[in-house]
Coordinates of C-alpha atoms and ligand atoms in Angstrom, one line a residue:
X1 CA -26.6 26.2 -14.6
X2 CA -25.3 26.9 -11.1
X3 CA -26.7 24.3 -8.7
X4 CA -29.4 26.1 -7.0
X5 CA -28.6 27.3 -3.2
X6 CA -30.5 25.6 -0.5
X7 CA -31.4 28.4 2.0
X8 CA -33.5 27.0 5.0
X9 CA -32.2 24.4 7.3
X10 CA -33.6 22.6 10.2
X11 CA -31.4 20.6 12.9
X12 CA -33.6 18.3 15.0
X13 CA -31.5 18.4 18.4
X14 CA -30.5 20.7 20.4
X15 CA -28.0 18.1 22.5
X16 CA -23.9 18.4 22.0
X17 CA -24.0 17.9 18.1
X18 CA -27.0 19.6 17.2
X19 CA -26.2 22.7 18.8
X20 CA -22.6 22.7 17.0
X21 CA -24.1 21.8 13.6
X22 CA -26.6 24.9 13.9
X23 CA -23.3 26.8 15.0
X24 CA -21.9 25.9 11.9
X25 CA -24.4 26.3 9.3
X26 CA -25.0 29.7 10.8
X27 CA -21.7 30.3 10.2
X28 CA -22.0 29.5 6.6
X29 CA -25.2 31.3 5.8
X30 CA -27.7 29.6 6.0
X31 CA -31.0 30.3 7.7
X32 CA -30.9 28.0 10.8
X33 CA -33.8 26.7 12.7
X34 CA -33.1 24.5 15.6
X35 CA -35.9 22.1 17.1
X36 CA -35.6 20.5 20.7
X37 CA -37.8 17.8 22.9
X38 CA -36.9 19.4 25.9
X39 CA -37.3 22.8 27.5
X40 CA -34.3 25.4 27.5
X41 CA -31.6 23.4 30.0
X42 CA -30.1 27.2 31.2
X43 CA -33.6 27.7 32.4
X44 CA -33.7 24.3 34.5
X45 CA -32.5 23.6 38.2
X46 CA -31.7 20.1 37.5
X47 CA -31.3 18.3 34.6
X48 CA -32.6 14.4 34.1
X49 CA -30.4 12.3 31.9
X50 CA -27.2 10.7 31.7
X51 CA -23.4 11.2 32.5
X52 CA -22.9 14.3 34.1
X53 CA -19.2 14.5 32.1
X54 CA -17.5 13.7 29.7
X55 CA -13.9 13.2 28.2
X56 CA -13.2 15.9 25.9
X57 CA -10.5 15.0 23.4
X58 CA -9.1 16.3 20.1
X59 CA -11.4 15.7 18.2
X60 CA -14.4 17.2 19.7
X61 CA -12.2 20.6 20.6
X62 CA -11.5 21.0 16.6
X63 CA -15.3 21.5 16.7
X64 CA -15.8 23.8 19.4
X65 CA -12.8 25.9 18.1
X66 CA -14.3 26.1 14.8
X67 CA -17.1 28.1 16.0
X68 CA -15.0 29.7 18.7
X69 CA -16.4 28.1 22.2
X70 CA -13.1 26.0 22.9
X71 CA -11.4 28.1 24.8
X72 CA -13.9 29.0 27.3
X73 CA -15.1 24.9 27.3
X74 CA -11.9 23.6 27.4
X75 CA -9.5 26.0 28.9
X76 CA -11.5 27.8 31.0
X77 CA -13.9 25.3 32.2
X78 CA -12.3 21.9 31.6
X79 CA -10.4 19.8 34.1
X80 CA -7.1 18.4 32.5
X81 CA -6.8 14.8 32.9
X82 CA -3.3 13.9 32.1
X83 CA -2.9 10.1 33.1
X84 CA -5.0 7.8 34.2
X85 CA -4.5 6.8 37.6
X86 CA -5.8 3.0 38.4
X87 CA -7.1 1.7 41.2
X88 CA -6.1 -2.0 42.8
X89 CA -8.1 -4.0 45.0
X90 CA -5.5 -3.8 47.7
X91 CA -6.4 0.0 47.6
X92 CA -2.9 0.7 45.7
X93 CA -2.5 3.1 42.6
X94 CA -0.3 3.7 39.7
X95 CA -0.5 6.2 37.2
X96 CA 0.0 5.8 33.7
X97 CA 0.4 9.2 31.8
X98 CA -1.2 9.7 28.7
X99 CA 1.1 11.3 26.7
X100 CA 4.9 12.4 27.4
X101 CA 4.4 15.9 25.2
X102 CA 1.8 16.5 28.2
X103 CA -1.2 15.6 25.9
X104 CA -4.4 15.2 27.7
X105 CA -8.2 14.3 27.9
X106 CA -10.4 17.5 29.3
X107 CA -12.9 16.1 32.2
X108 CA -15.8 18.8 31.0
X109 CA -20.0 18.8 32.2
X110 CA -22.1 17.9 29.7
X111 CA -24.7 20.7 31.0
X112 CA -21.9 23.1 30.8
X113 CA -21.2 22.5 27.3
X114 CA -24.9 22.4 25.9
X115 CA -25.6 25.6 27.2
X116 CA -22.5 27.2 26.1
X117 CA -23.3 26.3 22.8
X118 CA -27.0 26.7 22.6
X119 CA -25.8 30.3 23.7
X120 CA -23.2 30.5 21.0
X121 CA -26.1 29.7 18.7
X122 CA -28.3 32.5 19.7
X123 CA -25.8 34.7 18.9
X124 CA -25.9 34.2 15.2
X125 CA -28.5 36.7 14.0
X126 CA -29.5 33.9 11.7
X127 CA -30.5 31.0 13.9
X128 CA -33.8 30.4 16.3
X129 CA -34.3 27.8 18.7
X130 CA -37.5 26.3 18.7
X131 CA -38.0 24.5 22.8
X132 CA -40.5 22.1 23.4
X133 CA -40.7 20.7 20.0
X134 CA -40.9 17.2 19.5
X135 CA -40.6 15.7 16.3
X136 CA -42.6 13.2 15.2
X137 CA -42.7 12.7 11.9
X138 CA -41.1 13.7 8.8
X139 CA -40.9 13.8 5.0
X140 CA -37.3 12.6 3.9
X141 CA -37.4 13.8 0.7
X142 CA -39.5 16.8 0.9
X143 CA -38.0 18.2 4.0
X144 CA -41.4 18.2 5.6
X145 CA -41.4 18.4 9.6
X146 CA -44.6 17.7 12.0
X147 CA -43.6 18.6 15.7
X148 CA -45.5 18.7 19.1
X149 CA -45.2 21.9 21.1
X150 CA -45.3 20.2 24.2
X151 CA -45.9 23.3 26.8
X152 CA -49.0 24.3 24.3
X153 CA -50.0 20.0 22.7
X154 CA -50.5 22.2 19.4
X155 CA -49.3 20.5 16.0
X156 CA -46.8 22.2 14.1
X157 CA -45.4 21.5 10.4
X158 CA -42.8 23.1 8.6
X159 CA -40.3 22.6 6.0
X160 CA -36.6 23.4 5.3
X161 CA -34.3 22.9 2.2
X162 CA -32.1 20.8 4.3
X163 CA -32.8 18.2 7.6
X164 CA -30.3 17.6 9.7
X165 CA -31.3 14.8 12.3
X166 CA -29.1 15.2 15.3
X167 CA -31.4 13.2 17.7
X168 CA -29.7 11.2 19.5
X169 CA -29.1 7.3 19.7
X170 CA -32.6 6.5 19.3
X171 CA -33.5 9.2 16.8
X172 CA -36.6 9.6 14.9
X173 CA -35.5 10.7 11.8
X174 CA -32.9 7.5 11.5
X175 CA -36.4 5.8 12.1
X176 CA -37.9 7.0 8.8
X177 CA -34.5 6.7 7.0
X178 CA -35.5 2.7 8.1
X179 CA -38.3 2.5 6.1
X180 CA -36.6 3.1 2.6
X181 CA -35.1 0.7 0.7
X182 CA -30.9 0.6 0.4
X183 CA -30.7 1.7 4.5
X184 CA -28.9 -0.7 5.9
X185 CA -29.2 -0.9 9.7
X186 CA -27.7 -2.4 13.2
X187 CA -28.1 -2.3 16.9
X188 CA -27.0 -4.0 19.6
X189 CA -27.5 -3.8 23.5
X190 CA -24.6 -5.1 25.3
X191 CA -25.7 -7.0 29.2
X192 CA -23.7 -4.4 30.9
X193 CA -25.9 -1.4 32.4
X194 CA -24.0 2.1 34.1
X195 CA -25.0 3.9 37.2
X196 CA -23.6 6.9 38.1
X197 CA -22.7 7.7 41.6
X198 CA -20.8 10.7 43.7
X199 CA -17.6 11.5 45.5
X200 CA -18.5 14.8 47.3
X201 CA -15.8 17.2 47.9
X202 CA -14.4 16.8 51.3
X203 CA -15.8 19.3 54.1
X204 CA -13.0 21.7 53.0
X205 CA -13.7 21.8 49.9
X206 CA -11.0 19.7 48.3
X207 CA -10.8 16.6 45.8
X208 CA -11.0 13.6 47.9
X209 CA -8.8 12.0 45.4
X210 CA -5.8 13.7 43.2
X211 CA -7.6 15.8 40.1
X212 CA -6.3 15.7 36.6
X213 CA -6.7 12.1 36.7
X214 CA -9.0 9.8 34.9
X215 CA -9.5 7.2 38.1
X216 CA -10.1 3.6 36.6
X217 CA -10.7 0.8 39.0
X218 CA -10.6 -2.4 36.1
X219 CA -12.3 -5.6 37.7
X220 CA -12.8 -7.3 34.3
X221 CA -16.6 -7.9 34.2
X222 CA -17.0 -5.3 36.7
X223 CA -15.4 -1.5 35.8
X224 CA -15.8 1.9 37.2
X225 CA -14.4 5.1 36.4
X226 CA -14.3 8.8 37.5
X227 CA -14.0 12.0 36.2
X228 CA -13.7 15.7 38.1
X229 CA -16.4 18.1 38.5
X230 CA -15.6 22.0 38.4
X231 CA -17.1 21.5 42.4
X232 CA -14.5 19.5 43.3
X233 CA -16.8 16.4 43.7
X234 CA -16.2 13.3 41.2
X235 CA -18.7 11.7 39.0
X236 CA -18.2 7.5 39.1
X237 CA -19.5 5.9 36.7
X238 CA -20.2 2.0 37.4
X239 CA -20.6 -0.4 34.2
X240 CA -21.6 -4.0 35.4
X241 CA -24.0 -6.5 33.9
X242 CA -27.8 -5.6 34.3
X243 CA -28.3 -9.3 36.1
X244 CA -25.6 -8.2 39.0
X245 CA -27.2 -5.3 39.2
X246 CA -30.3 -6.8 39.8
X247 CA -28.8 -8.8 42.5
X248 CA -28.1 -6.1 44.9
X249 CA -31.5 -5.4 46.7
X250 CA -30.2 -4.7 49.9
X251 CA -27.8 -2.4 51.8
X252 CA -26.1 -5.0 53.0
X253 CA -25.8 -6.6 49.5
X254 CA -24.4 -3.6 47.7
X255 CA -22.0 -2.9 50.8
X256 CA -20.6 -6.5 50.8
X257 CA -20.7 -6.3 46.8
X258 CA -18.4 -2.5 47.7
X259 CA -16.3 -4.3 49.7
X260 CA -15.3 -7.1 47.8
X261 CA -14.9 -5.3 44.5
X262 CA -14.0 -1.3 45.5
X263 CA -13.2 -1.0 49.2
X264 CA -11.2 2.1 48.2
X265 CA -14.6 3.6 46.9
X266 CA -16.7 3.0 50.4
X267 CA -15.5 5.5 52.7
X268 CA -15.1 8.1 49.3
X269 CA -18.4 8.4 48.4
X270 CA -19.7 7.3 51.9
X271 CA -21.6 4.5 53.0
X272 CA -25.0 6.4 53.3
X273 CA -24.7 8.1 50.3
X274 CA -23.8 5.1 48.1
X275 CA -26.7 3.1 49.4
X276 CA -28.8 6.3 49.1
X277 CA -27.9 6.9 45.4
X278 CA -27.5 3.7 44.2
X279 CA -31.6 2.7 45.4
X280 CA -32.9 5.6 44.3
X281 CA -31.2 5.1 40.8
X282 CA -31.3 2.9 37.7
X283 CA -28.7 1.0 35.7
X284 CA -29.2 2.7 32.1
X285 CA -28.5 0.7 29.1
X286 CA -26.0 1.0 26.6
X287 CA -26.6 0.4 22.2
X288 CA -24.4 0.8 19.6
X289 CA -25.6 1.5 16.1
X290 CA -24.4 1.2 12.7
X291 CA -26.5 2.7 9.8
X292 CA -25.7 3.6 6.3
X293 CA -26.0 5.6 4.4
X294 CA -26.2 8.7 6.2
X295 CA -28.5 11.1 4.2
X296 CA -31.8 11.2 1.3
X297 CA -31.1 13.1 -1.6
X298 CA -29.9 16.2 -1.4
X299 CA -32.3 16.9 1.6
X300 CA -31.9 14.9 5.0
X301 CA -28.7 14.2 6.6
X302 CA -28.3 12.2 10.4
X303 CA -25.3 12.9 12.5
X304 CA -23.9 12.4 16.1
X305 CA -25.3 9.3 17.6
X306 CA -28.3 9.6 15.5
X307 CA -26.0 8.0 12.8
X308 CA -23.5 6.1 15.1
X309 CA -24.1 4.9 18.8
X310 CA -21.3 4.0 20.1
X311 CA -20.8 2.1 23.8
X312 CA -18.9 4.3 26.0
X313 CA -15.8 2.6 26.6
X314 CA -13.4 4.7 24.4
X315 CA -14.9 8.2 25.3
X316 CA -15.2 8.8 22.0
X317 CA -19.4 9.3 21.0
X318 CA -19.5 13.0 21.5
X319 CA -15.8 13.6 20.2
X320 CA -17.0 12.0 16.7
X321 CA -20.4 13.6 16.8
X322 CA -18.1 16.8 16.9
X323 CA -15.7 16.0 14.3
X324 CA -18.9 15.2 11.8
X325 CA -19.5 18.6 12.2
X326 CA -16.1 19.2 11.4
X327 CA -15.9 17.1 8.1
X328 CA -19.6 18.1 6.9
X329 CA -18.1 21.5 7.3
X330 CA -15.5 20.6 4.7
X331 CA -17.5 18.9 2.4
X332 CA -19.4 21.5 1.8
X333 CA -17.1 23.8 1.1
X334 CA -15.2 21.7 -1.1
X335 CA -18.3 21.6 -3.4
X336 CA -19.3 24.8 -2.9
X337 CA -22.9 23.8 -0.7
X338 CA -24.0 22.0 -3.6
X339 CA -25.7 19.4 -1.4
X340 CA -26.7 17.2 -4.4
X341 CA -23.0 16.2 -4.6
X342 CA -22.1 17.1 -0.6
X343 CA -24.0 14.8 1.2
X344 CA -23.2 11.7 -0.8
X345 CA -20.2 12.5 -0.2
X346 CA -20.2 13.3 3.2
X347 CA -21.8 9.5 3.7
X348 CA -19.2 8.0 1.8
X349 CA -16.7 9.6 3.5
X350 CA -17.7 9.6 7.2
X351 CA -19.4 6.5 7.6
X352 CA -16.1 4.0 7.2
X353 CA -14.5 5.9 10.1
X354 CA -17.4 6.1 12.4
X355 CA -18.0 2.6 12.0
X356 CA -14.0 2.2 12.7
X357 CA -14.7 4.1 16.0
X358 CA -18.0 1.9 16.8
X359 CA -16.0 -1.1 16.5
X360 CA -13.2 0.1 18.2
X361 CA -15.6 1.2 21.3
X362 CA -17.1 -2.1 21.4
X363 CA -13.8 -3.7 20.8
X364 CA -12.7 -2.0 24.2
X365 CA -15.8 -3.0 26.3
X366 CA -14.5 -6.5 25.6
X367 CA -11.3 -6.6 26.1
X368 CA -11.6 -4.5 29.8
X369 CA -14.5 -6.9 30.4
X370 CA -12.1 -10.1 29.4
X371 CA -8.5 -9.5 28.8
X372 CA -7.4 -6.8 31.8
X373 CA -6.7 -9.4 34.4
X374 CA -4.8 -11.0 31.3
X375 CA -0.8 -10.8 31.6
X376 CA -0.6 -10.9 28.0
X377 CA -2.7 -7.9 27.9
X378 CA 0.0 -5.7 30.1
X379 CA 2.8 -7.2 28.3
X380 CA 1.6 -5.4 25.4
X381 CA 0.3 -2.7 27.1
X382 CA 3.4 -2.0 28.2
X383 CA 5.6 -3.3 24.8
X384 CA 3.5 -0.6 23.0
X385 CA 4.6 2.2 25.2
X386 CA 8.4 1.2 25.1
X387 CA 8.1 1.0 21.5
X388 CA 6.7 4.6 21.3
X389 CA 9.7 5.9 23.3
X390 CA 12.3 4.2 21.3
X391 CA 10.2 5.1 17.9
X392 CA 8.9 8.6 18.7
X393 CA 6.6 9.6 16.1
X394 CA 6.6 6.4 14.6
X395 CA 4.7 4.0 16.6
X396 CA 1.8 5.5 18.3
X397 CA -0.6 2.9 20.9
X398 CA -4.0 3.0 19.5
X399 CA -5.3 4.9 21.9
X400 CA -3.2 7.8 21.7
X401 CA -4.0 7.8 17.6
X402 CA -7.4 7.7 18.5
X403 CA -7.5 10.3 21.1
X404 CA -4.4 12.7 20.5
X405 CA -4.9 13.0 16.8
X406 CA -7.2 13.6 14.0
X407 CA -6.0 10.4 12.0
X408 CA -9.2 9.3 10.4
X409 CA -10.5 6.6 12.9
X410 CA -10.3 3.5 10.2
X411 CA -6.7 4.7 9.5
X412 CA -6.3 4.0 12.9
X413 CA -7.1 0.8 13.0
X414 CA -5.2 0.1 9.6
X415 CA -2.0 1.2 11.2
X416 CA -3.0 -1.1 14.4
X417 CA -3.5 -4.1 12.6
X418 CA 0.0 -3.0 10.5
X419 CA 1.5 -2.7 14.1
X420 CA 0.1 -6.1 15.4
X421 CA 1.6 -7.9 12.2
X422 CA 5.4 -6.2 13.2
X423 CA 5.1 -7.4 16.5
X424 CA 3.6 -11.1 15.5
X425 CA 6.6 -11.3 13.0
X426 CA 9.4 -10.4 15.9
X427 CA 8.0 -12.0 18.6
X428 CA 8.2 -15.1 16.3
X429 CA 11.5 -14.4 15.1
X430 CA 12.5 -13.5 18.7
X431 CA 11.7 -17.3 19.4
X432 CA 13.7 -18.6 17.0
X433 CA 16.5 -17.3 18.2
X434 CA 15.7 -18.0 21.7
X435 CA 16.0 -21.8 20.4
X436 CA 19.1 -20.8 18.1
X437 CA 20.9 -19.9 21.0
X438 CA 19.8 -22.8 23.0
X439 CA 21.4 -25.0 20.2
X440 CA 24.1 -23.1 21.1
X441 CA 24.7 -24.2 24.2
X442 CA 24.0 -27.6 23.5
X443 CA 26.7 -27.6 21.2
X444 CA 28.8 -26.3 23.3
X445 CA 28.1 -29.0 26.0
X446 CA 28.6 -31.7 23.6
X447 CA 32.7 -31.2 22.5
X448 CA 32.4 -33.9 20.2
X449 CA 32.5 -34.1 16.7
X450 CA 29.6 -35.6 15.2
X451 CA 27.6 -33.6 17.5
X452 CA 29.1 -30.5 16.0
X453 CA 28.2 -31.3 12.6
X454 CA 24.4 -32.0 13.7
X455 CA 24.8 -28.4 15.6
X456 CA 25.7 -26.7 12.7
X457 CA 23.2 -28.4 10.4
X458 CA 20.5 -27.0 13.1
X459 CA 21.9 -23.6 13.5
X460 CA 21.9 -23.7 9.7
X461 CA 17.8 -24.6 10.0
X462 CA 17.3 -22.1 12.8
X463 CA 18.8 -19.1 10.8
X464 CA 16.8 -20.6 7.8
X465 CA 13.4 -20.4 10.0
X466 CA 13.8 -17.1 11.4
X467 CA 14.2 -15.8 8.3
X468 CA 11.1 -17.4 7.2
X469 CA 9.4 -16.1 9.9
X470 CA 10.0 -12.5 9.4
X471 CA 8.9 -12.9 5.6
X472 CA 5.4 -14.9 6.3
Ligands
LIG501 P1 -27.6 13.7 22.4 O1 -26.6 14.4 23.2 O2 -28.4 12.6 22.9 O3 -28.7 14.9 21.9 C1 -29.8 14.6 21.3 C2 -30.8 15.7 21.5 O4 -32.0 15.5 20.6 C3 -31.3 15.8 22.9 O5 -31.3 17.1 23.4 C4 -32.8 15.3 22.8 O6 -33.6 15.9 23.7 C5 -33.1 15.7 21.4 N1 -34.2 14.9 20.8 C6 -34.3 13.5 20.8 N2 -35.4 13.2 20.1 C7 -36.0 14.3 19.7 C8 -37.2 14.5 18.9 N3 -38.0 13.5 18.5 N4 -37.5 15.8 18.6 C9 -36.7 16.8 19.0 N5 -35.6 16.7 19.7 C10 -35.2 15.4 20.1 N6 -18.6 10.8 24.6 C11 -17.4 11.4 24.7 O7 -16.9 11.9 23.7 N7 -16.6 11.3 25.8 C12 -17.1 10.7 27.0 O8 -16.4 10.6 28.0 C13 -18.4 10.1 26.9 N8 -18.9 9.5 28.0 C14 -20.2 8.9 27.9 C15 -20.6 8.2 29.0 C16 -21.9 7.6 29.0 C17 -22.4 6.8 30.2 C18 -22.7 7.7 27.8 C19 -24.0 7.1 27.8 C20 -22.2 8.4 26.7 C21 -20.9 9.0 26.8 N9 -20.4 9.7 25.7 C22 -19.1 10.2 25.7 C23 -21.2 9.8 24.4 C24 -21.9 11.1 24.3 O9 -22.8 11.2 25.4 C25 -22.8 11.1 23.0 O10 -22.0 10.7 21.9 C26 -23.3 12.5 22.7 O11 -24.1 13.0 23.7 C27 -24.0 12.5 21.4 O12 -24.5 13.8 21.1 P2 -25.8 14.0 20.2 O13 -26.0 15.5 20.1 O14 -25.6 13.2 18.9 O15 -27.0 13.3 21.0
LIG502 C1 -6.9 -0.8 32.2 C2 -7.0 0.6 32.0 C3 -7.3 -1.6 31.2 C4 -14.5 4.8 29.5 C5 -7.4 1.1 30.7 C6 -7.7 -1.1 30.0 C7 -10.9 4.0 27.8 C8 -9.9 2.9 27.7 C9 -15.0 3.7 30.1 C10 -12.4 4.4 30.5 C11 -9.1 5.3 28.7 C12 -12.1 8.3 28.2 C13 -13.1 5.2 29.7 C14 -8.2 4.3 28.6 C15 -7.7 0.2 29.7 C16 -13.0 7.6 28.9 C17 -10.5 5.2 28.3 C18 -8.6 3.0 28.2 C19 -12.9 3.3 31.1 C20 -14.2 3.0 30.9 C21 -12.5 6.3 29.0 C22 -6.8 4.5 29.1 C23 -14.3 8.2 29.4 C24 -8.1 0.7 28.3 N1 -11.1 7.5 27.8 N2 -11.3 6.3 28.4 O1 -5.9 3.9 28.5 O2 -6.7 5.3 30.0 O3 -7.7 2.0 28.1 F1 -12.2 2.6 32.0 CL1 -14.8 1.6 31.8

């Protein structure tokens, strides 16, 4: 008997991944209803909430294009960021491109994109978007909703064949997936906070700082970052602990804390405008989650940062969310929307590389926070890139894997660790023969005999080690 059809689905979350998921389901037929907390952003003046942009990067375009948004997001509407370009105490620069094909990251608004694609989703005949609804509890198994109309306070259940939770970090249908037995769970706040502050456009309207760069001043436990707005203004982004932020209380605090760490920044954003945004603002926290597995049955299924927080030091959280989209996608037609098998599958799949990419975010957090001042750090910053000019195509830095390509994240890491290994085994090989030829010399020094002998038995040794090395 053919498996039979699941026809009704409901996608709690309207944000970046929800709104793509509906997309995509729409696209495939199903009946789509889309639930969201919050009123219809294209209707709002402002909207509260966190980072105004974000780094759009392969992964997260193969979604758009998929249900034909990317090139009005990305081309139209994106700013290209092709190096990054980082900032020294001294006030100095140096770029770094990303990619010598003339690869880049898209600096895009994260209002921008949402309403783009709650727009796309309107367009299906098939979908409707349900504002002001607030879920607040649900039936795994069943499919059984109960939301709040929050413009009206009136109760409201329904139920769908399928529930896809796209909530959001701290989403309530991962909360009900805690309850059952086999869900295995992990979160973790890290002591850093964000704030995000603002480099107007100048008063003619320009940059004040070259576009199409990702600006990154690294001060190890300190970091701050910025990415172009379509206005011409810049959206910085400052990560520090939550205890340093709670040391500046003053102007004067936050200025001398400005000068010390980012004089470059002061006049930029402007000394009254940096101490009137950062005292009328918070530091936000950041969590990173891990959960598995990723649906119920053959009827609830969490995706986006609902299933995978991540910190936001790689610029990878939406880009994934995306690309789940993406897989899901081809899950389901590989067997044929029979959900019973798909979303099993779709766990088993997905959740090894979002975990990779969890990892790999936090990973990043500590090495800016410990290692950037580090020399050995640059050194093999900068061994990496020389390696991927004289090995084009076959040795690729992590982040341009992670970023320029669709390589499944935990492959990513599998070929890292692989490249770590070669460079472990020629560095120690490279010694070797740094004392091999220092014999050498020695030998050379000492004409006589006896010495000779003992130089040859310990270039015999050397040769003998080296070769050693390279095979453990
Ligand atoms: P969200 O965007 O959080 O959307 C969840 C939606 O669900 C919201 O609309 C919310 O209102 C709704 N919702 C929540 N609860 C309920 C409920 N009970 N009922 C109904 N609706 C509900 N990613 C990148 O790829 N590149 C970057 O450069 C980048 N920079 C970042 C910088 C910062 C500072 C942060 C914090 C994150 C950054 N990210 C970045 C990550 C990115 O923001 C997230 O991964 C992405 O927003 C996840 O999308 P989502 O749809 O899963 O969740
Ligand atoms: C100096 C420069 C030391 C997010 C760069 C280490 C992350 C890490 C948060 C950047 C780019 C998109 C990002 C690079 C490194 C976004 C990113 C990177 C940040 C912070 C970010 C890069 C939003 C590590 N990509 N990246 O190589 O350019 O490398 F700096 Cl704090």
């Amino acid at each position: 008997m053919a498996p039979k059809k699941a026809k009704t689905v409901a996608v709690v979350g309207a944000g970046l991944v929800g709104t793509l998921e509906a997309c995509m389901m729409a696209k495939r037929g199903y009946e789509v209803h889309l639930y969201e907390y919050r009123q219809d952003i294209r209707q709002m003046e402002h909207v509260p909430g966190r980072s105004i942009n974000l780094a759009m990067s392969v992964r997260g375009r193969t979604g758009l294009g998929a249900v034909g948004v990317e090139e009005q997001i990305v081309q139209r509407h994106g700013i290209a960021m092709k190096a990054r370009m980082i900032h020294s105490l001294d006030g100095t620069t140096k770029s770094i491109p990303y990619n010598r094909e003339g690869k880049c990251i898209f600096s895009v608004g994260r209002r921008f994109v949402n309403e783009v694609l709650l727009t796309r989703a309107e367009d299906f005949p098939n979908v409707t978007i349900h504002f002001n609804h607030k879920l607040e509890a649900c039936d795994l198994e069943r499919g059984e909703m109960t939301f709040t109309n929050t413009a009206t306070g009136e109760r409201v259940s329904t139920r769908a064949d399928l529930m896809i939770g796209c909530d959001g970090a701290y989403s309530n249908v991962r909360k009900q997936m805690l309850k059952r037995a086999h869900f295995n769970y992990k979160q973790e706040y890290i002591p850093h906070g964000y704030m995000e502050l603002c480099i107007p456009a100048t008063p003619d309207g320009e940059f004040a700082m070259p576009p199409n760069y990702l600006h990154i001043w690294p001060r190890g436990n300190y970091m701050m970052i910025a990415l172009p707005n379509q206005d011409r203004s810049w959206t910085v982004t400052l990560f520090m602990p939550f205890e340093i932020f709670g040391t500046l209380t003053t102007p004067e605090e936050l200025l001398s804390f400005f000068q010390t760490n980012y004089p470059d920044a002061i006049p930029l954003i402007g000394r009254e405008k940096l101490i009137n945004d950062f005292f009328s603002n918070k530091p936000l926290p950041m969590i990173s989650v891990k959960c598995s597995p990723y649906h119920v049955g053959n009827t609830s299924v969490i995706m986006g940062d609902a299933a995978h927080a991540m910190v936001p030091f790689y610029g990878q959280g939406m880009n994934c969310g995306m690309e789940d989209c993406v897989v899901l996608n081809e899950i389901l037609d590989q067997y044929g929307d029979d959900l019973t098998k798909a979303l099993p599958a779709y766990s088993k799949r997905r959740n090894p590389d979002a975990e990779a990419i969890v990892d790999l975010a936090m990973y990043n957090y500590v090495e800016m926070r410990d290692l950037v001042n580090s020399p050995f750090f640059l050194l093999r910053k900068k061994l990496d890139d020389f390696l991927s000019i004289i090995l084009p195509g076959r040795w690729q830095p992590l982040y341009t894997m992670v970023t320029f390509s669709r390589r499944p994240y935990s492959s990513c890491i599998a070929n890292k660790t692989w490249q770590d290994k070669v460079i472990m085994r020629v560095s120690r090989v490279a010694g070797v023969a740094c004392v091999a030829a220092l014999a050498r010399v020695a030998l050379q020094a000492v004409r006589e005999p006896a010495a000779q002998q003992a130089g040859r038995d310990a270039l015999m040794w050397v040769s003998q080690a080296a070769s050693r090395a390279w095979q453990g």
